[in-house]
Tab-separated table of C-alpha atoms in Angstrom:
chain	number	residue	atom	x	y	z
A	1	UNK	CA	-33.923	-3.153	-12.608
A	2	UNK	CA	-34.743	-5.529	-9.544
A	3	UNK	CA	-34.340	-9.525	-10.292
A	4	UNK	CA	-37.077	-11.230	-8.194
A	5	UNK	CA	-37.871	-14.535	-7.625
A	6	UNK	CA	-37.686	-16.154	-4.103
A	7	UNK	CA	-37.505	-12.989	-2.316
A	8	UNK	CA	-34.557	-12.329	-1.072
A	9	UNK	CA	-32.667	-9.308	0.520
A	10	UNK	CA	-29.922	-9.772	-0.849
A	11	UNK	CA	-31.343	-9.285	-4.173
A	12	UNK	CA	-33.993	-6.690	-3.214
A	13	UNK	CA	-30.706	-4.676	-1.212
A	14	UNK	CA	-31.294	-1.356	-2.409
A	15	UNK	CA	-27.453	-1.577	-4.166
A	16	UNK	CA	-28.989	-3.877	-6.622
A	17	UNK	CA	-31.558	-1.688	-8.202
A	18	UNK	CA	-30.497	-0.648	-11.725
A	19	UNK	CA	-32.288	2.185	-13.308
A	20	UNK	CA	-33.104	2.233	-16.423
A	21	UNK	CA	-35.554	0.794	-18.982
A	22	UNK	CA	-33.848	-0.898	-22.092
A	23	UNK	CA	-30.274	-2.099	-21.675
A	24	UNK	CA	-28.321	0.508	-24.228
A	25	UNK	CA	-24.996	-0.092	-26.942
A	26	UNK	CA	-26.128	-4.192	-26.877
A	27	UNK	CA	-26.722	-4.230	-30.512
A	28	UNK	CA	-23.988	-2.126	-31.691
A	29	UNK	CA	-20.214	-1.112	-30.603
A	30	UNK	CA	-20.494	2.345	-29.099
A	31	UNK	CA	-24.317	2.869	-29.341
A	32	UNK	CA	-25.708	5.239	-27.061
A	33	UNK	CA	-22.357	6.214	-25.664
A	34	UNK	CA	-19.657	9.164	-25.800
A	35	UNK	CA	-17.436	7.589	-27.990
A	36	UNK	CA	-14.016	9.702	-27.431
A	37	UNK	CA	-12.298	9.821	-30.570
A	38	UNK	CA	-8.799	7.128	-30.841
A	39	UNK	CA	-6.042	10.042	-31.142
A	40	UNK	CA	-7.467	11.157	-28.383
A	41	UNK	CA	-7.649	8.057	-26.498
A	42	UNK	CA	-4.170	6.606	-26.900
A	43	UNK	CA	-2.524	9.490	-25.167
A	44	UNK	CA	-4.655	8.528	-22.024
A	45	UNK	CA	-2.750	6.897	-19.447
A	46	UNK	CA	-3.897	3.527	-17.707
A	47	UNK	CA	-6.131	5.538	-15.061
A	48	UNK	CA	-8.061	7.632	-17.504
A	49	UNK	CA	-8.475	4.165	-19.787
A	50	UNK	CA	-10.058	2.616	-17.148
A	51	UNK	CA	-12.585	5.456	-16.453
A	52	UNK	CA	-13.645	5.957	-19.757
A	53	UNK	CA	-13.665	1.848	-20.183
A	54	UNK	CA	-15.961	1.657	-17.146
A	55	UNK	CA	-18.405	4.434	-19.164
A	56	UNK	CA	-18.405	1.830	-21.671
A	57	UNK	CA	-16.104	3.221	-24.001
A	58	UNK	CA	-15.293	1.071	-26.882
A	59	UNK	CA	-12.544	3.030	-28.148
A	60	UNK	CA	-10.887	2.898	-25.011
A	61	UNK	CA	-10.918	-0.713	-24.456
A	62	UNK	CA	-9.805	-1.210	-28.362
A	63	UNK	CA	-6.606	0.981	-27.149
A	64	UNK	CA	-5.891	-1.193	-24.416
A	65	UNK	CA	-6.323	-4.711	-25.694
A	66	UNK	CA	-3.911	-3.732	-29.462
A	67	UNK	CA	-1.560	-2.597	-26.254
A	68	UNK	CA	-1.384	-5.871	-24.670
A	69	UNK	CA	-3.205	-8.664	-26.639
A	70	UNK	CA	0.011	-9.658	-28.422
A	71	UNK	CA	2.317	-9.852	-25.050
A	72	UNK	CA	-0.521	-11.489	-23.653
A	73	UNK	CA	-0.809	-14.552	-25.702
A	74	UNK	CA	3.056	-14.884	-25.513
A	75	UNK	CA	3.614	-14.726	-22.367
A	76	UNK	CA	0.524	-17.529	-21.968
A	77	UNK	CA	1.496	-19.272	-25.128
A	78	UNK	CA	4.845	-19.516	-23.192
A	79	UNK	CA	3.109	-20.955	-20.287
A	80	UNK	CA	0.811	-23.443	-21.483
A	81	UNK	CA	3.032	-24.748	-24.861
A	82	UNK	CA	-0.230	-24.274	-26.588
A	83	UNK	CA	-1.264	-21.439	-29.053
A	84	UNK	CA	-5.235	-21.710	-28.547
A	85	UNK	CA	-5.680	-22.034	-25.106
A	86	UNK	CA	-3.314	-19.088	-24.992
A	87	UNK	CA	-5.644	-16.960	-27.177
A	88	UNK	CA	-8.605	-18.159	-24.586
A	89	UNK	CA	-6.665	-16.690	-21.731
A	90	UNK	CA	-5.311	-14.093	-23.300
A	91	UNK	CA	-9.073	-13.181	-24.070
A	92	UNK	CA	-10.725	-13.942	-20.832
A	93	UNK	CA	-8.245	-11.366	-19.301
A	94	UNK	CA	-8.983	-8.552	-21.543
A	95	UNK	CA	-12.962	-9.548	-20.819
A	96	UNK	CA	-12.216	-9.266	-17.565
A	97	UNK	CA	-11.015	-5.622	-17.635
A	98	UNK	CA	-13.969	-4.842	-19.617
A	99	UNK	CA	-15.975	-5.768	-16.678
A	100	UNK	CA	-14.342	-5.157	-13.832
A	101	UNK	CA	-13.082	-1.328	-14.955
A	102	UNK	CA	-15.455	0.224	-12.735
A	103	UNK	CA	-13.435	-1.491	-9.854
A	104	UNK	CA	-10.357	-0.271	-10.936
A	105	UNK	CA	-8.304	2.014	-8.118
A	106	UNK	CA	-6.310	5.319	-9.403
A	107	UNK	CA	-3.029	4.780	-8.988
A	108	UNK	CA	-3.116	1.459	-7.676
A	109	UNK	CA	-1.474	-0.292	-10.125
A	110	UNK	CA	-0.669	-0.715	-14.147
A	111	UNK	CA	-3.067	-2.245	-16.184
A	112	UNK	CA	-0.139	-4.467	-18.033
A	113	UNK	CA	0.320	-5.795	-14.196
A	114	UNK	CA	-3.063	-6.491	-13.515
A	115	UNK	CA	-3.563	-8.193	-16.717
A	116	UNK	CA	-0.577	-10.639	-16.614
A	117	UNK	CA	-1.003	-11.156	-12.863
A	118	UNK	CA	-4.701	-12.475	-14.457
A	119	UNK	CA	-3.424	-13.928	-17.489
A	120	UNK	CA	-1.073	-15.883	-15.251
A	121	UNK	CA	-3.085	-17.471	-12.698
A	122	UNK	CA	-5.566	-18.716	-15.478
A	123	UNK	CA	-2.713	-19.826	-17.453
A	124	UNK	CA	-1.582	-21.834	-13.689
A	125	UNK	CA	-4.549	-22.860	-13.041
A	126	UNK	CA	-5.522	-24.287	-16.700
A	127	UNK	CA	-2.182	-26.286	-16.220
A	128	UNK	CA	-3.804	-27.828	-12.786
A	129	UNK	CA	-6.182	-29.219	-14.930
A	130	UNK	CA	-6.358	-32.814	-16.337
A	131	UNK	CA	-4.332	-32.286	-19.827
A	132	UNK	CA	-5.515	-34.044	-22.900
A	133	UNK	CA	-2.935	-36.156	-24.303
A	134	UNK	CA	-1.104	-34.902	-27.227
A	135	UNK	CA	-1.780	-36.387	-31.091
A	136	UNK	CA	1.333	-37.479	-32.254
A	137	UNK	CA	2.497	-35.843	-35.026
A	138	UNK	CA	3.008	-37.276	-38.246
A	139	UNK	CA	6.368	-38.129	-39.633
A	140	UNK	CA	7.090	-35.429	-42.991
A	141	UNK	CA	9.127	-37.090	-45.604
A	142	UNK	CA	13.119	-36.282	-45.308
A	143	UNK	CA	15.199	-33.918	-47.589
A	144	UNK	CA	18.923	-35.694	-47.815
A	145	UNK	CA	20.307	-32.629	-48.851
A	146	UNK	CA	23.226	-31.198	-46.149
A	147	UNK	CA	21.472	-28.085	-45.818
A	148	UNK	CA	18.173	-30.155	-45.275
A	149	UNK	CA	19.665	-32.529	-42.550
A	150	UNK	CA	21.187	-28.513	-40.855
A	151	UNK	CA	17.963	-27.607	-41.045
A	152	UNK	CA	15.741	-31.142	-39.734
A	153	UNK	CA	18.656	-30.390	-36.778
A	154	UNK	CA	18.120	-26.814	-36.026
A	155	UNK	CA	13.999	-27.784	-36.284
A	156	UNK	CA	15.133	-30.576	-33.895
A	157	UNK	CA	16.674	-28.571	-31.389
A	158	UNK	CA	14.257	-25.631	-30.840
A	159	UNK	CA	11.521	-28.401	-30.612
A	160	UNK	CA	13.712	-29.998	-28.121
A	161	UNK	CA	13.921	-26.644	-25.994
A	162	UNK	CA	10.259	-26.182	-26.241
A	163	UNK	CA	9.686	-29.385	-25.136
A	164	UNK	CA	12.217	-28.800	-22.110
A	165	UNK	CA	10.627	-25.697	-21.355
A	166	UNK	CA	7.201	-26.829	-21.113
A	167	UNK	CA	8.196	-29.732	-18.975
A	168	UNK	CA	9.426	-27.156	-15.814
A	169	UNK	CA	7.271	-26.839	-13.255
A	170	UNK	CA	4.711	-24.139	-14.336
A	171	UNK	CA	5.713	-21.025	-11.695
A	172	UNK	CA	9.421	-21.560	-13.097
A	173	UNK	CA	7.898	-21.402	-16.647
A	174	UNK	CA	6.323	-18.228	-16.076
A	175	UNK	CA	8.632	-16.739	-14.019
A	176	UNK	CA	10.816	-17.191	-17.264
A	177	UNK	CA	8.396	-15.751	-19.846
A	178	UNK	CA	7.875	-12.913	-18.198
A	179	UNK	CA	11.564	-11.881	-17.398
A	180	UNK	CA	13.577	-13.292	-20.009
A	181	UNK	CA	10.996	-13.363	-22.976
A	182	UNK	CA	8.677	-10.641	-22.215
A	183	UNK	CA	11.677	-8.465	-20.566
A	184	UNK	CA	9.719	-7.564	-17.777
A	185	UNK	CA	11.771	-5.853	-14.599
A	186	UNK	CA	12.458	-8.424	-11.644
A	187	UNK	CA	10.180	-6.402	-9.674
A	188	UNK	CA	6.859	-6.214	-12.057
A	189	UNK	CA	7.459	-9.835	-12.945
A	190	UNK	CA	7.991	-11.054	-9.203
A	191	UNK	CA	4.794	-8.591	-8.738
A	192	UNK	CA	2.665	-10.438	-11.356
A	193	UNK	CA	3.496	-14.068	-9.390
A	194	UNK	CA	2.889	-12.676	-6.265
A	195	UNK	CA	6.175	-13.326	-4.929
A	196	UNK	CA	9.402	-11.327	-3.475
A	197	UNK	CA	12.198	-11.230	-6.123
A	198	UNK	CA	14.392	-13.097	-4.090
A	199	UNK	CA	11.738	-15.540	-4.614
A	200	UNK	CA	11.273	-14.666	-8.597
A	201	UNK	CA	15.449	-14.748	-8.778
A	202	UNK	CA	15.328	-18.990	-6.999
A	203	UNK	CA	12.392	-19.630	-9.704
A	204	UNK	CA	14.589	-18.540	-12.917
A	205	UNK	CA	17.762	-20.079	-11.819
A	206	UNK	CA	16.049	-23.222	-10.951
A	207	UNK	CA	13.959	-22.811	-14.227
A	208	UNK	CA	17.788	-22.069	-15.751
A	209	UNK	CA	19.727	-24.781	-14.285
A	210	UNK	CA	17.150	-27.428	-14.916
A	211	UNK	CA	17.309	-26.633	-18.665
A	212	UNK	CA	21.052	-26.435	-18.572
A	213	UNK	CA	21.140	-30.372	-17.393
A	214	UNK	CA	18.394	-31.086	-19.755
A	215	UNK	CA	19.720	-29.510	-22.492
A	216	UNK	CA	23.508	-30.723	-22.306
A	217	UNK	CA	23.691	-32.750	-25.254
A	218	UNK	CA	22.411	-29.559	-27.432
A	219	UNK	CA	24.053	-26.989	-25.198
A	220	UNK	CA	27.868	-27.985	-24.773
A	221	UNK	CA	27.980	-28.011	-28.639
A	222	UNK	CA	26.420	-24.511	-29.044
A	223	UNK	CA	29.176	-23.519	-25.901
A	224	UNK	CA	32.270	-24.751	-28.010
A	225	UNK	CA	30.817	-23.119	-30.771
A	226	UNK	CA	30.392	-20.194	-29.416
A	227	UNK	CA	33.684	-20.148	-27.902
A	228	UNK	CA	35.523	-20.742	-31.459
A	229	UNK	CA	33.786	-18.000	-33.206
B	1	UNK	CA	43.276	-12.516	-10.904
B	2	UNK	CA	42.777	-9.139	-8.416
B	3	UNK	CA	40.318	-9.140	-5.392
B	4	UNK	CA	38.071	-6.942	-7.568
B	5	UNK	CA	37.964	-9.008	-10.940
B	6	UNK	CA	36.872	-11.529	-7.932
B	7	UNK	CA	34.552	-9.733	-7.059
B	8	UNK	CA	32.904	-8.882	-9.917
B	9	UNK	CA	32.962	-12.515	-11.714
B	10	UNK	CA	31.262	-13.953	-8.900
B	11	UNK	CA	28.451	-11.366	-8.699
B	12	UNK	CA	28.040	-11.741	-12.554
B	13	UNK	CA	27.679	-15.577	-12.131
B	14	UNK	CA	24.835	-14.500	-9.747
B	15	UNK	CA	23.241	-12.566	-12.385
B	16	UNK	CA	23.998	-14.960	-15.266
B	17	UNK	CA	22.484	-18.484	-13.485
B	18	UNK	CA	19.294	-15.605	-12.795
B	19	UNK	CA	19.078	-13.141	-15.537
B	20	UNK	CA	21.171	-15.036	-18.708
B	21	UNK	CA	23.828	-13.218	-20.497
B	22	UNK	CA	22.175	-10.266	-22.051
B	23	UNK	CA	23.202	-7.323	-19.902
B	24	UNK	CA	20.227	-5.635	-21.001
B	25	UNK	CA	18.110	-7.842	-19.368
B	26	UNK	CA	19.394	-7.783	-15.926
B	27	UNK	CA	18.075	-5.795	-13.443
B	28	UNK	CA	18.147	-1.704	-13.540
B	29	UNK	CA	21.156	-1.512	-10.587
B	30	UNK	CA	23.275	-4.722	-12.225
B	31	UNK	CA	23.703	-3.108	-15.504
B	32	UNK	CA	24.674	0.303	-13.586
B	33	UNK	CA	26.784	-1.931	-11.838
B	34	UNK	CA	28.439	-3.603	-14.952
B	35	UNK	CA	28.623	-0.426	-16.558
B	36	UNK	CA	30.461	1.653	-14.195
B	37	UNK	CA	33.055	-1.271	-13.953
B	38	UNK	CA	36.542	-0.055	-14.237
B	39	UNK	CA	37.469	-0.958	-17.972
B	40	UNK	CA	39.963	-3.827	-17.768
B	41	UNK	CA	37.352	-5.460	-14.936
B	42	UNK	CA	34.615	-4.913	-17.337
B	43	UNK	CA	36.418	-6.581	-20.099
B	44	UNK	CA	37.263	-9.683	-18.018
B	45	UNK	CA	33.548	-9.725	-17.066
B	46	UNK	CA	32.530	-9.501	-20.599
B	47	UNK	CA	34.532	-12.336	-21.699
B	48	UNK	CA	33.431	-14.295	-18.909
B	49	UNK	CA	29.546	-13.621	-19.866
B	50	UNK	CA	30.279	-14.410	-23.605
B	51	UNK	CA	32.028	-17.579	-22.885
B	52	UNK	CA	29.466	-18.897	-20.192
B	53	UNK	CA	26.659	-21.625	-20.650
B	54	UNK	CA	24.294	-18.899	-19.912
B	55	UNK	CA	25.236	-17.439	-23.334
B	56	UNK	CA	24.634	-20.941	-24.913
B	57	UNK	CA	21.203	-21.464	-23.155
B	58	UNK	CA	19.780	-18.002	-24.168
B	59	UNK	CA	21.083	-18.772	-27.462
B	60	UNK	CA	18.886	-22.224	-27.316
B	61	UNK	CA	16.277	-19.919	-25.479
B	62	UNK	CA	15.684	-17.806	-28.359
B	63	UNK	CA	15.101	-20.167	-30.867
B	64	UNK	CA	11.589	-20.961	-29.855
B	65	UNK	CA	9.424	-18.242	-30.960
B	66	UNK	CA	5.865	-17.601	-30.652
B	67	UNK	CA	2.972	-16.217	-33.462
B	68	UNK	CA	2.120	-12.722	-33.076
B	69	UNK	CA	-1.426	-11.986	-32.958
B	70	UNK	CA	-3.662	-11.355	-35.672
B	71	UNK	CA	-6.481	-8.504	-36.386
B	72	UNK	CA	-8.906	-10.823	-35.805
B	73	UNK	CA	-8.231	-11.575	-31.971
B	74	UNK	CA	-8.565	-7.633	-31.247
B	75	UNK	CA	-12.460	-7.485	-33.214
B	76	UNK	CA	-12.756	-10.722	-31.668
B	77	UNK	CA	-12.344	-9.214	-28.357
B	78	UNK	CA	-14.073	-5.728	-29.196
B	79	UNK	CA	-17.135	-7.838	-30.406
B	80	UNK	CA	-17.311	-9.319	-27.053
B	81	UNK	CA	-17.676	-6.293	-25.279
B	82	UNK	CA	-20.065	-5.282	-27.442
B	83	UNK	CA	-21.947	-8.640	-26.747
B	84	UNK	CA	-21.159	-8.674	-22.656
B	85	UNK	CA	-21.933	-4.474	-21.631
B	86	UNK	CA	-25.887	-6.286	-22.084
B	87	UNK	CA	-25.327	-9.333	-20.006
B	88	UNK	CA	-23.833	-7.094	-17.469
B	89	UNK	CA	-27.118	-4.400	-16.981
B	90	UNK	CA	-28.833	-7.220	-15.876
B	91	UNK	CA	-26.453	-9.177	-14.076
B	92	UNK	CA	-26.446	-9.755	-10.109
B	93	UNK	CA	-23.944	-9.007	-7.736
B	94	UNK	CA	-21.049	-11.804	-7.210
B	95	UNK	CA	-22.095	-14.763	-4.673
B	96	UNK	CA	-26.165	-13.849	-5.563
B	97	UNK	CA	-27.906	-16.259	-6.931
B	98	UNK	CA	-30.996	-15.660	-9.275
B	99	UNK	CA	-33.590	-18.630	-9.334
B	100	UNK	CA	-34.232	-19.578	-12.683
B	101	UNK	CA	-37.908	-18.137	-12.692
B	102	UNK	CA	-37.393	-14.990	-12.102
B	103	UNK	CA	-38.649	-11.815	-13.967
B	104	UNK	CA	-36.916	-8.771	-14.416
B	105	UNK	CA	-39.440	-5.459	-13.260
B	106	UNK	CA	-38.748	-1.769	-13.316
B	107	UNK	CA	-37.092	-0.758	-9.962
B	108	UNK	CA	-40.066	1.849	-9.631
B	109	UNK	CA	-42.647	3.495	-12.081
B	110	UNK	CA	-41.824	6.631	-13.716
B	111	UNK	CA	-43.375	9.708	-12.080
B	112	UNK	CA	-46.168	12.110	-14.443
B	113	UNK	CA	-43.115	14.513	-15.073
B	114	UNK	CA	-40.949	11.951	-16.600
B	115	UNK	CA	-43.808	10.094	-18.350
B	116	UNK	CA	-44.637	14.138	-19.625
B	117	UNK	CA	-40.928	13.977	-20.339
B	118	UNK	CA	-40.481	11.231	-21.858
B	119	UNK	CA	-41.091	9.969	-25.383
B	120	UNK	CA	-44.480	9.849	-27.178
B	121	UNK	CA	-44.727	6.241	-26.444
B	122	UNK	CA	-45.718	7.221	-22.795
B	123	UNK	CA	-48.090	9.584	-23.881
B	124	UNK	CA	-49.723	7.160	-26.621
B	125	UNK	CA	-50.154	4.500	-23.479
B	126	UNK	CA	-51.582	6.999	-21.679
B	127	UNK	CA	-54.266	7.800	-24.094
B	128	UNK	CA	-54.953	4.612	-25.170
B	129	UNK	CA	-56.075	3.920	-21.390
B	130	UNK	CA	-58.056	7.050	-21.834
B	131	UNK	CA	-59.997	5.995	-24.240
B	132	UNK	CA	-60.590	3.007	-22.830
B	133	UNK	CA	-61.794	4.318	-19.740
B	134	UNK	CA	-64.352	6.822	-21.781
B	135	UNK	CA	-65.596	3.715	-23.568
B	136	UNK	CA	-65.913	1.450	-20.361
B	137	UNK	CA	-68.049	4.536	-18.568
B	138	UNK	CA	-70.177	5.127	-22.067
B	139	UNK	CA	-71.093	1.833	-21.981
B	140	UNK	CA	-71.915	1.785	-18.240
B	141	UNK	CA	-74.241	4.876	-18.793
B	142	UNK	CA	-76.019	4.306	-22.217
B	143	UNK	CA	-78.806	1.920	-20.518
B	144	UNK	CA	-79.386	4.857	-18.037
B	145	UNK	CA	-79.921	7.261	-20.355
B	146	UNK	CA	-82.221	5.070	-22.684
B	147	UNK	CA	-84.518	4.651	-19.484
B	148	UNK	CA	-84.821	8.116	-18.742
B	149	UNK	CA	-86.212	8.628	-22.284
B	150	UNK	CA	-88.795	5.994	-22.109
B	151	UNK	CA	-89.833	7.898	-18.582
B	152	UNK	CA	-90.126	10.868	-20.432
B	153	UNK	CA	-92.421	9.358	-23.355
B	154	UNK	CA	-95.135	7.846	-21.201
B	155	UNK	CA	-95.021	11.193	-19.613
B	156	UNK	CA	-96.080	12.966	-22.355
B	157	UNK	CA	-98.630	9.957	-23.529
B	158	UNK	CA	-100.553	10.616	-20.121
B	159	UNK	CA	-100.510	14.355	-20.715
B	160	UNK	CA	-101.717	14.242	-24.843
B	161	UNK	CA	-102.926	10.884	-25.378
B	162	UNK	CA	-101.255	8.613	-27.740
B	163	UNK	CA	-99.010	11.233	-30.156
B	164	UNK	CA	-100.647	9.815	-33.136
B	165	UNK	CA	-102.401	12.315	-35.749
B	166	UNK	CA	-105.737	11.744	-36.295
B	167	UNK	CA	-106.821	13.580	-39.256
B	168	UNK	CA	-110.549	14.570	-39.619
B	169	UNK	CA	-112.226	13.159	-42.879
């Protein structure tokens, strides 16, 4: 198919036209397409995913986003301290290797790299965007029991360290949820940022030692703790 | 303290401010390194690690935990392929921009072999124009052919009078 209008050549370029008659598999999931069968498919590695994604095979894709749809809206729920705008990125990656598979290069890379180098940048730049302010929540009736007040504390802390955590600057956030949460090496998370891993090592002890100073009334207890066990 | 339980503590305290104190998540060549400590080094390094704020922090660190996905998200996802493989027949290259008025035409029009080829929905288009065309050039010639029959009647009136019977009394 040609799209006209005001003529131009960029549009009439010879790379645009699109053969074909009615636009197949829009009603249905694998209409009109080899559909290779799922066993099959999740033995494929990342390179043979991507061809058969970029051939429009459903299967395929369903084998790569169960893969990486749960790490995914970690490591973004871990960037943007927000559960639904992590399942937005986390999907608008995944859409994006759905349409850009035909682009993919053999060998060039991993697909979980791609995708959190993606889910990453739209998780930093979401973050560069004006944030709504917060509701405040409301106040649940207390339990005096000691085993209630242990528990309003432990609730209080981890709240605490989620808030401390979301307040670091957001390349120090990430560079934290993808080593130390999502285990990632030093070199495939300094390769997601885009930066050396001398570079990654300065943004988790930063990320680290700021928490550390925040964190001292919570932490020095859970050190002496420790260290009487 | 020896030069090599030195040694070692300080490069762990690299690797704890960095990494935290689970050896598992350091990097590949740190936990070879820690590892393939001598054993009394490794057990000064080990109570170092355990005692250190690191340890405390992860500890802190791994309280907050995060939802796992649900079935949903994936035929959430799945459906949207389903919905975007149309969009994306139609869709122009990055950076071109489509005017709002215009109309999507076939790139070219199918040649007799494919229309031969194709479905019967080519060939009933074809003979609908067919007929059309027969019934276009029957009406175009049916005025024609009525004049060359009134030609042919005052003809024969010339030649045998009027045609009409006349029948002797």
């Amino acid at each position: 198919m040609v799209l006209i209008g005001e003529p131009s050549p960029a549009i009439l370029a010879p790379r645009e036209i699109r053969i074909g008659l009615v636009p197949p598999a829009v009603a249905g999931v694998g209409e009109g397409r080899a559909q290779a069968a799922p066993a099959q498919v999740r033995g494929m590695d990342d390179d043979e995913l991507m061809a058969r994604i970029a051939e429009g095979d459903h299967t395929a894709y369903g084998v790569v986003v169960k893969r990486h749809v749960n790490r995914l809206i970690a490591v973004a729920q871990r960037i943007l301290a927000d559960r639904t705008e992590a399942e937005d990125v986390a999907q608008e990656a995944l859409l994006r290797v759905w349409r850009h598979a035909a682009e993919w290069r053999p060998g060039a890379a991993r697909i979980s790299t791609w995708l959190y180098r993606v889910a990453v940048n739209l998780c930093l730049d979401r973050k560069r965007r004006p944030q709504a302010a917060p509701l405040e929540a409301a106040g649940d009736p207390v339990d005096p029991s000691p085993d209630a007040f242990a528990a309003i504390y432990r609730d209080e802390v981890t709240a605490l360290v989620a808030k401390e955590t979301a307040k670091l600057p957001d390349r120090q956030r990430a560079a934290l949820a993808l080593c130390y949460y999502e285990g990632m090496s030093n070199a495939e998370a300094a390769e997601i940022l885009g930066v050396s891993i001398g570079a990654l090592e300065s943004l988790l002890v930063r990320a680290r030692r700021t928490l550390a100073e925040r964190l001292g009334p919570v932490l020095r207890p859970a050190k002496e703790s420790d260290n009487a066990s | 303290m020896h030069r090599d339980e030195t040694e070692a503590l300080s490069r762990a305290d690299g690797l704890l401010q960095a990494y935290g104190a689970d050896v598992a998540r350091w990097p590949g060549e740190a936990r070879d390194w820690f590892v393939h400590l001598e054993q009394p080094v490794r057990a000064v390094v080990a109570r170092h690690i355990a005692a250190s704020e690191a340890a405390a922090l992860d500890r802190l660190l791994d309280r907050v935990l995060v939802d796992e996905a649900d079935e949903s998200m994936t035929a959430r996802l799945l459906a949207g392929a389903a919905r975007d493989h149309g969009q994306q027949q139609f869709a122009p290259r990055p950076g071109v921009t489509v005017p709002t008025h215009a109309v999507a035409i076939p790139a070219a029009l199918p040649d007799a072999a494919t229309i031969a080829a194709a479905p019967s929905r080519w060939r009933n288009a074809a003979m609908l124009v067919a007929a059309g065309i027969m019934g276009i050039m029957l009406g175009w010639f049916e005025p024609l052919l009525a004049t060359g029959n009134a030609v042919e009647s005052a003809a024969a009136q010339a030649l045998f009078g009027t045609g009409e019977l006349e029948i002797d009394s």
